[in-house]
Amino acid sequence: MMAINYDALMRQAFPDLVRSYSWRDTILYALGLGIGTDPLDPAELAFVFEQRLQAMPTMAVVLGHPGFWYDRPEIGIDLRSVLHGEQSLTIHTPLPPEGVVIARNSVDEVIDKGEGRGAILRVRRDLIDQASGALQSTQVMSIFCRADGGFGGPSMGKPQPESVIPDHPPDLSILRPTLPQSALIYRLSSDLNPLHADPDVARAAGFERPILHGLATMGIAAYALIAGCRAGDAAALRDLRCRFSAPLFPGETVRTDIWNLDDAFVFRCTAVERDKLVLDRGRAVFA
């Protein structure tokens, strides 16, 4: 098997992607997160009704994705062992409910964890508001390449913020239901991988049924944080990051446990029905 080609990855070039989105896209994204389950709740309605509409900050992660670009043989990644491990989102200016953005993707770093320990590929995306030229957000997707360690690359990466979960009960726990059709709705905003829709594909991948997108679980946690820590003010969120631990199944209830550390909130998410940790080492910073 070919080893990761570090130089080829670091030279990878991406064209700028221009993405326009409307208020309908903003509402569809929020519905995919289960927002609007209580249509009489003004806090939820603010994300799913075109009057006084707010965009969920995490919608930035579905705008301007470069596609499945790392499947080329010369890059040397074993695609059978690739997982979306972590995600970060830094918000420089709130995402408007409709507009046009320019996405600039780049390989941020590739870390060699060593033979038998895998590698980490971090892909950065800057979103720029086309009308103003302002940098709207910076996001980094960390891809864990489980079978690709030991290629001779750097063993250390850029420093990452600490997201240690305290060893005491949370300051706040928020329950959010998901709908059985959550993945079918969310995929219309983002990833059309049949793993999230086709039971046969899901079973072939080792799951009992289609799973929800990891980024949707992140969005559900973001709404819990915005509702519970900032009374529904989406514009207050400045930074969000987490690690994906296990898949969530559509229809399950998500419990987001939150700890207030004064300068930040740390959090994790559990699928209540299975008592399964699905998202860990979360960290959120508000203005």
Coordinates of N, CA and C in Angstrom, one line a residue, residues 72-159:
R72 N -7.6 10.5 -4.5 CA -6.7 10.3 -5.6 C -5.5 9.3 -5.1
P73 N -5.2 8.3 -5.9 CA -4.2 7.4 -5.5 C -2.8 8.0 -5.1
E74 N -2.4 9.1 -5.8 CA -1.1 9.7 -5.6 C -1.0 10.3 -4.2
I75 N -2.2 10.6 -3.5 CA -2.1 11.2 -2.2 C -1.8 10.1 -1.1
G76 N -2.2 8.9 -1.4 CA -1.8 7.8 -0.6 C -2.6 7.5 0.7
I77 N -3.8 8.1 0.8 CA -4.7 7.9 2.0 C -5.5 6.6 1.8
D78 N -5.6 5.8 2.8 CA -6.4 4.6 2.8 C -7.8 5.0 3.1
L79 N -8.7 5.1 2.1 CA -10.0 5.7 2.3 C -10.9 4.8 3.2
R80 N -10.6 3.5 3.3 CA -11.4 2.6 4.1 C -11.2 2.9 5.6
S81 N -10.2 3.7 6.0 CA -9.9 3.9 7.4 C -10.0 5.4 7.8
V82 N -10.8 6.1 7.0 CA -10.8 7.6 7.3 C -12.1 7.9 8.1
L83 N -11.9 8.7 9.1 CA -13.0 9.2 10.0 C -12.9 10.7 10.1
H84 N -14.1 11.4 10.2 CA -14.1 12.8 10.6 C -14.0 12.8 12.1
G85 N -12.8 13.2 12.6 CA -12.5 13.2 14.0 C -12.9 14.4 14.8
E86 N -12.6 15.6 14.3 CA -12.8 16.8 15.0 C -13.3 17.9 14.1
Q87 N -13.9 18.9 14.6 CA -14.3 20.1 13.9 C -14.2 21.3 14.7
S88 N -13.7 22.4 14.1 CA -13.7 23.7 14.8 C -14.3 24.8 13.9
L89 N -14.9 25.8 14.5 CA -15.5 26.9 13.8 C -15.2 28.2 14.6
T90 N -14.5 29.1 14.0 CA -14.3 30.4 14.6 C -15.0 31.4 13.8
I91 N -15.9 32.2 14.5 CA -16.8 33.1 13.8 C -16.2 34.5 14.0
H92 N -15.9 35.2 12.9 CA -15.4 36.6 12.9 C -16.5 37.6 12.8
T93 N -17.6 37.3 12.1 CA -18.7 38.1 12.0 C -19.9 37.2 11.8
P94 N -21.1 37.5 12.4 CA -22.2 36.6 12.3 C -22.6 36.3 10.8
L95 N -23.1 35.1 10.6 CA -23.6 34.7 9.3 C -24.9 35.3 9.1
P96 N -25.1 36.1 8.0 CA -26.5 36.6 7.7 C -27.4 35.5 7.3
P97 N -28.7 35.7 7.4 CA -29.7 34.6 7.0 C -29.7 34.4 5.5
E98 N -29.2 35.3 4.6 CA -29.0 35.0 3.2 C -27.9 35.8 2.7
G99 N -27.2 35.3 1.6 CA -26.1 36.1 1.1 C -25.3 35.2 0.1
V100 N -24.1 35.7 -0.2 CA -23.2 35.0 -1.1 C -21.8 35.0 -0.4
V101 N -21.2 33.8 -0.3 CA -19.9 33.6 0.3 C -18.9 33.0 -0.6
I102 N -17.7 33.3 -0.4 CA -16.5 32.7 -1.2 C -15.8 31.8 -0.2
A103 N -15.7 30.6 -0.6 CA -15.0 29.6 0.3 C -13.6 29.3 -0.3
R104 N -12.6 29.5 0.6 CA -11.2 29.2 0.3 C -10.7 28.1 1.2
N105 N -10.5 26.9 0.5 CA -10.1 25.7 1.2 C -8.6 25.5 1.1
S106 N -8.0 24.9 2.1 CA -6.5 24.7 2.0 C -6.2 23.5 3.0
V107 N -5.1 22.8 2.7 CA -4.6 21.8 3.7 C -3.8 22.6 4.8
D108 N -4.3 22.5 6.0 CA -3.7 23.3 7.1 C -2.4 22.6 7.6
E109 N -2.5 21.3 7.9 CA -1.4 20.5 8.4 C -1.7 19.0 8.3
V110 N -0.6 18.2 8.3 CA -0.7 16.8 8.3 C 0.2 16.3 9.4
I111 N -0.3 15.5 10.3 CA 0.4 15.1 11.5 C 0.6 13.6 11.5
D112 N 1.8 13.1 11.6 CA 2.1 11.7 11.6 C 2.2 11.2 13.1
K113 N 1.2 10.4 13.5 CA 1.1 9.9 14.8 C 2.0 8.7 15.1
G114 N 2.6 8.2 14.0 CA 3.5 7.1 14.1 C 2.9 5.8 13.6
E115 N 3.7 4.8 13.3 CA 3.3 3.5 12.7 C 2.3 2.9 13.7
G116 N 1.2 2.5 13.1 CA 0.1 1.8 13.8 C -0.8 2.8 14.6
R117 N -0.5 4.1 14.6 CA -1.3 5.1 15.3 C -2.0 6.1 14.5
G118 N -1.8 6.0 13.2 CA -2.6 6.8 12.2 C -2.0 8.2 12.0
A119 N -2.7 9.0 11.3 CA -2.3 10.3 10.9 C -3.5 11.2 11.0
I120 N -3.3 12.5 11.1 CA -4.3 13.5 11.2 C -4.1 14.5 10.0
L121 N -5.2 14.7 9.2 CA -5.2 15.6 8.1 C -6.1 16.8 8.5
R122 N -5.7 18.0 8.6 CA -6.5 19.1 8.9 C -6.7 20.0 7.7
V123 N -8.0 20.2 7.3 CA -8.3 21.0 6.2 C -9.0 22.3 6.6
R124 N -8.5 23.4 6.2 CA -9.0 24.7 6.7 C -9.9 25.3 5.6
R125 N -11.0 26.0 6.0 CA -11.9 26.7 5.1 C -12.1 28.1 5.6
D126 N -11.8 29.1 4.9 CA -12.2 30.5 5.2 C -13.4 30.9 4.4
L127 N -14.4 31.4 5.0 CA -15.6 31.9 4.3 C -15.5 33.4 4.3
I128 N -15.7 34.0 3.1 CA -15.6 35.4 2.9 C -16.9 35.9 2.4
D129 N -17.4 37.0 3.0 CA -18.7 37.6 2.5 C -18.4 38.3 1.2
Q130 N -19.0 37.9 0.1 CA -18.7 38.4 -1.2 C -19.0 39.9 -1.3
A131 N -20.1 40.4 -0.7 CA -20.5 41.8 -0.8 C -19.5 42.7 -0.1
S132 N -19.1 42.4 1.1 CA -18.2 43.3 1.9 C -16.7 42.9 1.8
G133 N -16.4 41.7 1.5 CA -15.0 41.2 1.5 C -14.6 40.8 2.9
A134 N -15.4 40.8 3.9 CA -15.1 40.5 5.2 C -14.9 39.0 5.4
L135 N -14.0 38.6 6.3 CA -13.8 37.2 6.6 C -14.9 36.9 7.6
Q136 N -15.8 35.9 7.2 CA -17.0 35.6 8.1 C -16.6 34.6 9.1
S137 N -15.9 33.5 8.7 CA -15.6 32.4 9.6 C -14.4 31.6 9.1
T138 N -13.7 31.0 10.0 CA -12.6 30.1 9.7 C -13.0 28.7 10.4
Q139 N -12.9 27.7 9.6 CA -13.2 26.4 10.2 C -12.1 25.4 9.8
V140 N -11.9 24.4 10.6 CA -10.9 23.4 10.4 C -11.5 22.0 10.6
M141 N -11.5 21.2 9.6 CA -12.0 19.8 9.7 C -10.8 18.9 9.9
S142 N -10.8 18.1 11.0 CA -9.7 17.2 11.3 C -10.1 15.8 10.9
I143 N -9.4 15.2 10.0 CA -9.7 13.9 9.4 C -8.7 12.9 10.0
F144 N -9.2 11.9 10.7 CA -8.3 10.8 11.3 C -8.1 9.7 10.3
C145 N -6.9 9.6 9.8 CA -6.5 8.5 8.8 C -5.9 7.4 9.6
R146 N -6.8 6.4 10.0 CA -6.4 5.4 11.0 C -5.2 4.5 10.6
A147 N -5.1 4.3 9.3 CA -4.2 3.3 8.8 C -2.9 3.9 8.1
D148 N -2.7 5.2 8.3 CA -1.7 5.9 7.5 C -0.6 6.6 8.3
G149 N -0.4 6.1 9.5 CA 0.7 6.7 10.3 C 2.1 6.1 9.9
G150 N 3.2 6.7 10.2 CA 4.5 6.2 9.9 C 5.0 6.6 8.6
F151 N 4.5 7.7 8.0 CA 5.0 8.1 6.7 C 6.1 9.1 6.7
G152 N 6.6 9.5 7.9 CA 7.8 10.3 8.1 C 7.4 11.8 8.2
G153 N 6.2 12.2 8.4 CA 5.8 13.6 8.5 C 6.0 14.1 9.9
P154 N 5.6 15.4 10.1 CA 5.7 16.0 11.4 C 4.9 15.3 12.5
S155 N 5.4 15.1 13.7 CA 4.7 14.4 14.7 C 3.9 15.3 15.6
M156 N 4.1 16.6 15.5 CA 3.3 17.5 16.3 C 2.6 18.6 15.4
G157 N 1.5 19.0 15.8 CA 0.7 20.0 15.1 C 0.6 21.3 15.8
K158 N -0.2 22.2 15.3 CA -0.4 23.5 16.0 C -1.1 23.3 17.3
P159 N -0.8 24.2 18.3 CA -1.4 24.0 19.6 C -2.9 24.2 19.5

